[in-house]
Short mmCIF file of N, CA and C in Angstrom, two decimals:
data_model
loop_
_atom_site.label_atom_id
_atom_site.label_comp_id
_atom_site.label_asym_id
_atom_site.label_seq_id
_atom_site.Cartn_x
_atom_site.Cartn_y
_atom_site.Cartn_z
N MET A 1 0.85 -1.17 0.00
CA MET A 1 0.00 0.00 0.00
C MET A 1 0.89 1.24 0.00
N ALA A 2 0.80 2.05 -1.04
CA ALA A 2 1.58 3.29 -1.14
C ALA A 2 0.80 4.44 -0.51
N GLU A 3 1.53 5.32 0.14
CA GLU A 3 0.91 6.47 0.82
C GLU A 3 1.43 7.76 0.22
N LYS A 4 0.61 8.81 0.30
CA LYS A 4 1.00 10.15 -0.14
C LYS A 4 0.72 11.12 1.00
N ASN A 5 1.60 12.10 1.13
CA ASN A 5 1.43 13.15 2.12
C ASN A 5 0.84 14.39 1.48
N ILE A 6 0.00 15.09 2.25
CA ILE A 6 -0.64 16.32 1.76
C ILE A 6 -0.45 17.41 2.81
N LEU A 7 -0.04 18.60 2.36
CA LEU A 7 -0.05 19.80 3.19
C LEU A 7 -0.91 20.81 2.46
N ALA A 8 -1.94 21.29 3.14
CA ALA A 8 -2.86 22.26 2.54
C ALA A 8 -3.07 23.41 3.51
N TYR A 9 -3.30 24.58 2.97
CA TYR A 9 -3.45 25.80 3.76
C TYR A 9 -4.84 26.38 3.56
N PHE A 10 -5.42 26.89 4.66
CA PHE A 10 -6.79 27.40 4.65
C PHE A 10 -6.87 28.77 5.32
N HIS A 11 -7.94 29.49 5.00
CA HIS A 11 -8.21 30.79 5.64
C HIS A 11 -8.86 30.64 7.00
N SER A 12 -9.61 29.57 7.22
CA SER A 12 -10.33 29.43 8.49
C SER A 12 -10.26 27.99 8.98
N PRO A 13 -10.34 27.81 10.31
CA PRO A 13 -10.37 26.46 10.85
C PRO A 13 -11.58 25.66 10.38
N GLU A 14 -12.70 26.34 10.17
CA GLU A 14 -13.92 25.66 9.72
C GLU A 14 -13.73 25.03 8.35
N GLN A 15 -13.05 25.75 7.45
CA GLN A 15 -12.77 25.18 6.12
C GLN A 15 -11.92 23.92 6.25
N ALA A 16 -10.86 24.03 7.05
CA ALA A 16 -9.94 22.90 7.20
C ALA A 16 -10.61 21.71 7.89
N GLU A 17 -11.41 21.98 8.91
CA GLU A 17 -12.10 20.90 9.62
C GLU A 17 -13.11 20.21 8.71
N GLY A 18 -13.77 20.98 7.84
CA GLY A 18 -14.70 20.39 6.88
C GLY A 18 -13.97 19.45 5.92
N ALA A 19 -12.83 19.91 5.42
CA ALA A 19 -12.04 19.05 4.53
C ALA A 19 -11.52 17.83 5.29
N ALA A 20 -11.11 18.02 6.54
CA ALA A 20 -10.59 16.91 7.34
C ALA A 20 -11.63 15.82 7.54
N SER A 21 -12.87 16.21 7.80
CA SER A 21 -13.91 15.20 8.00
C SER A 21 -14.18 14.42 6.70
N LYS A 22 -14.11 15.11 5.55
CA LYS A 22 -14.30 14.42 4.28
C LYS A 22 -13.12 13.50 3.97
N LEU A 23 -11.91 13.92 4.35
CA LEU A 23 -10.75 13.06 4.15
C LEU A 23 -10.82 11.81 5.02
N LYS A 24 -11.34 11.99 6.24
CA LYS A 24 -11.52 10.83 7.12
C LYS A 24 -12.54 9.86 6.53
N ALA A 25 -13.56 10.41 5.84
CA ALA A 25 -14.54 9.55 5.18
C ALA A 25 -13.90 8.77 4.02
N LEU A 26 -12.84 9.35 3.45
CA LEU A 26 -12.08 8.66 2.40
C LEU A 26 -11.07 7.67 3.00
N ARG A 27 -11.14 7.50 4.31
CA ARG A 27 -10.24 6.61 5.06
C ARG A 27 -8.79 7.07 5.01
N ALA A 28 -8.60 8.37 5.22
CA ALA A 28 -7.24 8.91 5.33
C ALA A 28 -6.54 8.22 6.49
N ILE A 29 -5.28 7.95 6.34
CA ILE A 29 -4.50 7.27 7.37
C ILE A 29 -4.32 8.18 8.57
N ASP A 30 -4.07 9.46 8.32
CA ASP A 30 -3.91 10.44 9.40
C ASP A 30 -4.28 11.81 8.87
N VAL A 31 -4.97 12.61 9.70
CA VAL A 31 -5.35 13.97 9.34
C VAL A 31 -5.18 14.83 10.58
N GLN A 32 -4.54 15.99 10.40
CA GLN A 32 -4.37 16.91 11.52
C GLN A 32 -4.54 18.34 11.03
N VAL A 33 -5.24 19.16 11.82
CA VAL A 33 -5.45 20.58 11.51
C VAL A 33 -4.84 21.39 12.63
N ASP A 34 -4.11 22.44 12.26
CA ASP A 34 -3.47 23.29 13.26
C ASP A 34 -3.32 24.70 12.72
N ARG A 35 -3.05 25.64 13.62
CA ARG A 35 -2.78 27.03 13.25
C ARG A 35 -1.28 27.25 13.36
N PHE A 36 -0.72 28.05 12.45
CA PHE A 36 0.70 28.37 12.52
C PHE A 36 0.87 29.87 12.35
N GLY A 37 2.03 30.36 12.73
CA GLY A 37 2.31 31.78 12.61
C GLY A 37 3.80 32.03 12.44
N ARG A 38 4.12 33.28 12.31
CA ARG A 38 5.51 33.68 12.10
C ARG A 38 6.36 33.44 13.34
N TYR A 39 5.74 33.57 14.52
CA TYR A 39 6.48 33.44 15.77
C TYR A 39 5.94 32.28 16.59
N ALA A 40 6.79 31.71 17.43
CA ALA A 40 6.40 30.59 18.27
C ALA A 40 5.42 31.05 19.35
N GLY A 41 4.55 30.17 19.76
CA GLY A 41 3.62 30.46 20.84
C GLY A 41 2.21 30.65 20.34
N SER A 42 1.29 30.62 21.29
CA SER A 42 -0.12 30.78 20.92
C SER A 42 -0.70 32.07 21.48
N GLY A 43 0.14 32.94 21.99
CA GLY A 43 -0.32 34.24 22.45
C GLY A 43 -0.99 34.18 23.79
N LEU A 44 -1.69 35.25 24.10
CA LEU A 44 -2.38 35.35 25.38
C LEU A 44 -3.58 34.42 25.41
N GLN A 45 -3.74 33.73 26.50
CA GLN A 45 -4.83 32.77 26.63
C GLN A 45 -5.97 33.31 27.47
N SER A 46 -5.85 34.55 27.97
CA SER A 46 -6.92 35.13 28.78
C SER A 46 -7.01 36.62 28.50
N VAL A 47 -8.17 37.18 28.79
CA VAL A 47 -8.38 38.61 28.61
C VAL A 47 -7.72 39.34 29.77
N MET A 48 -6.99 40.40 29.45
CA MET A 48 -6.33 41.16 30.50
C MET A 48 -6.24 42.62 30.11
N ASN A 49 -6.03 43.47 31.08
CA ASN A 49 -5.84 44.88 30.86
C ASN A 49 -4.34 45.13 30.79
N PRO A 50 -3.80 45.51 29.62
CA PRO A 50 -2.35 45.66 29.51
C PRO A 50 -1.80 46.81 30.37
N TYR A 51 -2.65 47.77 30.74
CA TYR A 51 -2.18 48.87 31.59
C TYR A 51 -1.93 48.41 33.01
N ALA A 52 -2.71 47.47 33.49
CA ALA A 52 -2.58 47.00 34.87
C ALA A 52 -2.01 45.59 34.96
N GLY A 53 -1.99 44.87 33.84
CA GLY A 53 -1.57 43.47 33.87
C GLY A 53 -0.06 43.31 33.82
N ASP A 54 0.36 42.12 34.10
CA ASP A 54 1.77 41.77 34.03
C ASP A 54 1.97 40.90 32.80
N PHE A 55 2.63 41.44 31.79
CA PHE A 55 2.90 40.68 30.59
C PHE A 55 4.38 40.79 30.27
N GLY A 56 4.90 39.78 29.63
CA GLY A 56 6.34 39.70 29.41
C GLY A 56 6.89 40.62 28.36
N SER A 57 6.11 40.90 27.31
CA SER A 57 6.65 41.64 26.19
C SER A 57 5.53 42.21 25.34
N LEU A 58 5.82 43.30 24.67
CA LEU A 58 4.88 43.84 23.69
C LEU A 58 4.63 42.81 22.59
N ALA A 59 5.63 42.00 22.30
CA ALA A 59 5.49 40.96 21.28
C ALA A 59 4.42 39.95 21.64
N SER A 60 4.27 39.65 22.92
CA SER A 60 3.23 38.69 23.32
C SER A 60 1.85 39.30 23.17
N LEU A 61 1.74 40.62 23.28
CA LEU A 61 0.45 41.29 23.12
C LEU A 61 0.07 41.48 21.65
N THR A 62 1.04 41.90 20.83
CA THR A 62 0.72 42.27 19.46
C THR A 62 0.92 41.16 18.44
N GLN A 63 1.83 40.24 18.70
CA GLN A 63 2.15 39.21 17.72
C GLN A 63 1.79 37.81 18.18
N ALA A 64 1.18 37.68 19.36
CA ALA A 64 0.83 36.37 19.91
C ALA A 64 2.05 35.46 19.97
N ALA A 65 3.19 36.05 20.33
CA ALA A 65 4.45 35.31 20.33
C ALA A 65 4.84 34.89 21.73
N HIS A 66 5.47 33.73 21.82
CA HIS A 66 6.07 33.29 23.07
C HIS A 66 7.51 33.79 23.04
N VAL A 67 7.85 34.64 23.98
CA VAL A 67 9.16 35.28 24.00
C VAL A 67 10.00 34.66 25.10
N SER A 68 11.19 34.18 24.74
CA SER A 68 12.03 33.52 25.73
C SER A 68 13.13 34.42 26.29
N THR A 69 13.49 35.49 25.57
CA THR A 69 14.51 36.42 26.08
C THR A 69 14.05 37.85 25.83
N PRO A 70 14.54 38.81 26.64
CA PRO A 70 14.17 40.22 26.40
C PRO A 70 14.59 40.71 25.01
N ASP A 71 15.75 40.29 24.53
CA ASP A 71 16.20 40.71 23.21
C ASP A 71 15.25 40.22 22.11
N GLU A 72 14.81 38.99 22.23
CA GLU A 72 13.87 38.43 21.25
C GLU A 72 12.57 39.22 21.26
N GLY A 73 12.09 39.58 22.46
CA GLY A 73 10.86 40.37 22.57
C GLY A 73 10.98 41.72 21.91
N ILE A 74 12.13 42.36 22.04
CA ILE A 74 12.35 43.67 21.42
C ILE A 74 12.33 43.55 19.91
N LEU A 75 13.00 42.54 19.38
CA LEU A 75 13.04 42.36 17.92
C LEU A 75 11.67 42.06 17.34
N ILE A 76 10.91 41.20 18.01
CA ILE A 76 9.58 40.85 17.51
C ILE A 76 8.64 42.06 17.59
N ALA A 77 8.73 42.83 18.68
CA ALA A 77 7.87 44.01 18.84
C ALA A 77 8.22 45.10 17.84
N ALA A 78 9.44 45.07 17.28
CA ALA A 78 9.83 46.06 16.28
C ALA A 78 9.30 45.72 14.89
N ASP A 79 8.70 44.56 14.72
CA ASP A 79 8.12 44.17 13.44
C ASP A 79 7.02 45.16 13.06
N PRO A 80 6.95 45.59 11.80
CA PRO A 80 5.91 46.54 11.40
C PRO A 80 4.49 46.07 11.71
N ALA A 81 4.26 44.77 11.73
CA ALA A 81 2.93 44.26 12.01
C ALA A 81 2.53 44.49 13.46
N ALA A 82 3.48 44.73 14.36
CA ALA A 82 3.18 44.93 15.78
C ALA A 82 2.39 46.22 16.01
N SER A 83 2.52 47.19 15.11
CA SER A 83 1.82 48.46 15.28
C SER A 83 0.34 48.34 14.96
N GLY A 84 -0.04 47.33 14.24
CA GLY A 84 -1.42 47.19 13.79
C GLY A 84 -1.70 47.98 12.53
N LEU A 85 -0.71 48.67 12.02
CA LEU A 85 -0.89 49.48 10.82
C LEU A 85 -0.36 48.81 9.57
N SER A 86 0.27 47.65 9.72
CA SER A 86 0.86 46.97 8.59
C SER A 86 0.92 45.48 8.86
N ASP A 87 0.97 44.69 7.79
CA ASP A 87 1.16 43.26 7.95
C ASP A 87 2.62 42.89 7.73
N GLY A 88 3.49 43.88 7.61
CA GLY A 88 4.90 43.62 7.38
C GLY A 88 5.28 43.69 5.92
N GLY A 89 4.30 43.81 5.03
CA GLY A 89 4.59 43.94 3.60
C GLY A 89 5.27 42.72 3.03
N GLY A 90 6.06 42.94 2.04
CA GLY A 90 6.82 41.85 1.45
C GLY A 90 6.04 41.07 0.41
N GLY A 91 4.77 41.38 0.23
CA GLY A 91 3.98 40.70 -0.79
C GLY A 91 3.67 39.26 -0.48
N GLY A 92 3.89 38.84 0.75
CA GLY A 92 3.62 37.45 1.11
C GLY A 92 2.14 37.18 1.26
N VAL A 93 1.81 35.92 1.36
CA VAL A 93 0.43 35.51 1.55
C VAL A 93 0.05 35.80 3.00
N THR A 94 -1.04 36.53 3.21
CA THR A 94 -1.49 36.82 4.57
C THR A 94 -2.89 36.27 4.74
N GLY A 95 -3.24 35.97 5.96
CA GLY A 95 -4.58 35.49 6.25
C GLY A 95 -4.76 34.00 6.05
N ILE A 96 -3.74 33.31 5.62
CA ILE A 96 -3.82 31.86 5.46
C ILE A 96 -2.92 31.26 6.53
N ASP A 97 -3.51 31.00 7.70
CA ASP A 97 -2.71 30.54 8.83
C ASP A 97 -3.19 29.22 9.42
N ILE A 98 -3.98 28.49 8.66
CA ILE A 98 -4.46 27.18 9.09
C ILE A 98 -3.85 26.13 8.16
N ILE A 99 -3.25 25.11 8.75
CA ILE A 99 -2.62 24.06 7.94
C ILE A 99 -3.31 22.72 8.21
N LEU A 100 -3.51 21.99 7.15
CA LEU A 100 -4.04 20.62 7.24
C LEU A 100 -2.95 19.70 6.72
N ALA A 101 -2.57 18.74 7.54
CA ALA A 101 -1.59 17.72 7.13
C ALA A 101 -2.32 16.39 7.09
N ALA A 102 -2.13 15.66 6.02
CA ALA A 102 -2.83 14.37 5.87
C ALA A 102 -1.93 13.35 5.20
N VAL A 103 -2.19 12.11 5.52
CA VAL A 103 -1.56 10.98 4.85
C VAL A 103 -2.70 10.14 4.29
N VAL A 104 -2.68 9.94 2.98
CA VAL A 104 -3.75 9.18 2.32
C VAL A 104 -3.15 8.07 1.47
N ASP A 105 -3.97 7.09 1.19
CA ASP A 105 -3.59 6.02 0.29
C ASP A 105 -3.45 6.59 -1.11
N ASP A 106 -2.49 6.11 -1.84
CA ASP A 106 -2.22 6.59 -3.20
C ASP A 106 -3.45 6.49 -4.09
N ALA A 107 -4.29 5.50 -3.86
CA ALA A 107 -5.46 5.28 -4.70
C ALA A 107 -6.50 6.40 -4.58
N VAL A 108 -6.53 7.12 -3.44
CA VAL A 108 -7.52 8.18 -3.24
C VAL A 108 -6.89 9.57 -3.23
N TYR A 109 -5.61 9.65 -3.60
CA TYR A 109 -4.91 10.94 -3.55
C TYR A 109 -5.59 12.02 -4.39
N GLU A 110 -5.88 11.72 -5.64
CA GLU A 110 -6.50 12.73 -6.53
C GLU A 110 -7.85 13.18 -5.99
N GLN A 111 -8.62 12.26 -5.47
CA GLN A 111 -9.91 12.60 -4.88
C GLN A 111 -9.71 13.47 -3.63
N ALA A 112 -8.70 13.18 -2.84
CA ALA A 112 -8.40 13.98 -1.65
C ALA A 112 -8.00 15.40 -2.03
N VAL A 113 -7.25 15.55 -3.10
CA VAL A 113 -6.86 16.88 -3.58
C VAL A 113 -8.10 17.67 -3.99
N ARG A 114 -9.03 17.02 -4.68
CA ARG A 114 -10.28 17.70 -5.09
C ARG A 114 -11.10 18.10 -3.87
N VAL A 115 -11.14 17.28 -2.84
CA VAL A 115 -11.87 17.59 -1.60
C VAL A 115 -11.28 18.85 -0.97
N ILE A 116 -9.96 18.91 -0.89
CA ILE A 116 -9.28 20.05 -0.28
C ILE A 116 -9.53 21.32 -1.09
N GLN A 117 -9.40 21.24 -2.38
CA GLN A 117 -9.61 22.42 -3.23
C GLN A 117 -11.06 22.88 -3.18
N SER A 118 -12.01 21.97 -3.13
CA SER A 118 -13.42 22.37 -3.06
C SER A 118 -13.77 22.99 -1.72
N ALA A 119 -12.97 22.70 -0.67
CA ALA A 119 -13.19 23.28 0.64
C ALA A 119 -12.49 24.63 0.79
N GLY A 120 -11.79 25.07 -0.26
CA GLY A 120 -11.11 26.38 -0.21
C GLY A 120 -9.64 26.28 0.14
N GLY A 121 -9.09 25.08 0.15
CA GLY A 121 -7.69 24.89 0.51
C GLY A 121 -6.75 25.13 -0.66
N THR A 122 -5.52 25.49 -0.31
CA THR A 122 -4.45 25.71 -1.27
C THR A 122 -3.33 24.73 -0.95
N MET A 123 -2.80 24.11 -1.99
CA MET A 123 -1.70 23.15 -1.76
C MET A 123 -0.40 23.69 -2.33
#
C-alpha cells in the first residue's frame, strides 16, 4: 500500500475541519489541523488589561508570540505588524494561517486533492 502526504493551507479552521472530515470519510490514514504563525507560541490565553496586567513583552500582546529572552521580545515588537498598521509587507500571503496535514492512500490521492480544493484549501 503506497501512501502520499498532503499539506494544505486554509483561511479558516472551519474550512480545514470540513475538509478533514471528508478526508476521514475517504479513510485517510492520518489527518491533523493546526494554526501556525511567524512566531512561536499561541499568544495570550486570557483577557487582560495591559495597563494594569503583568505581561512579558509587547510581542506577546501584538504578535501572539512566546518570548524567551528580552532581546527576542524587542526584535519581535519592532516588526511593522506589531503596530497594527501593517502586515509587514513583502507581498507574502497573509490570512492563510491554518494548515491541514494528511496521509492518504495513493489510490484516493487525486480525490483527496479535489476535496481540499473544493473546501477552499491551497496546496
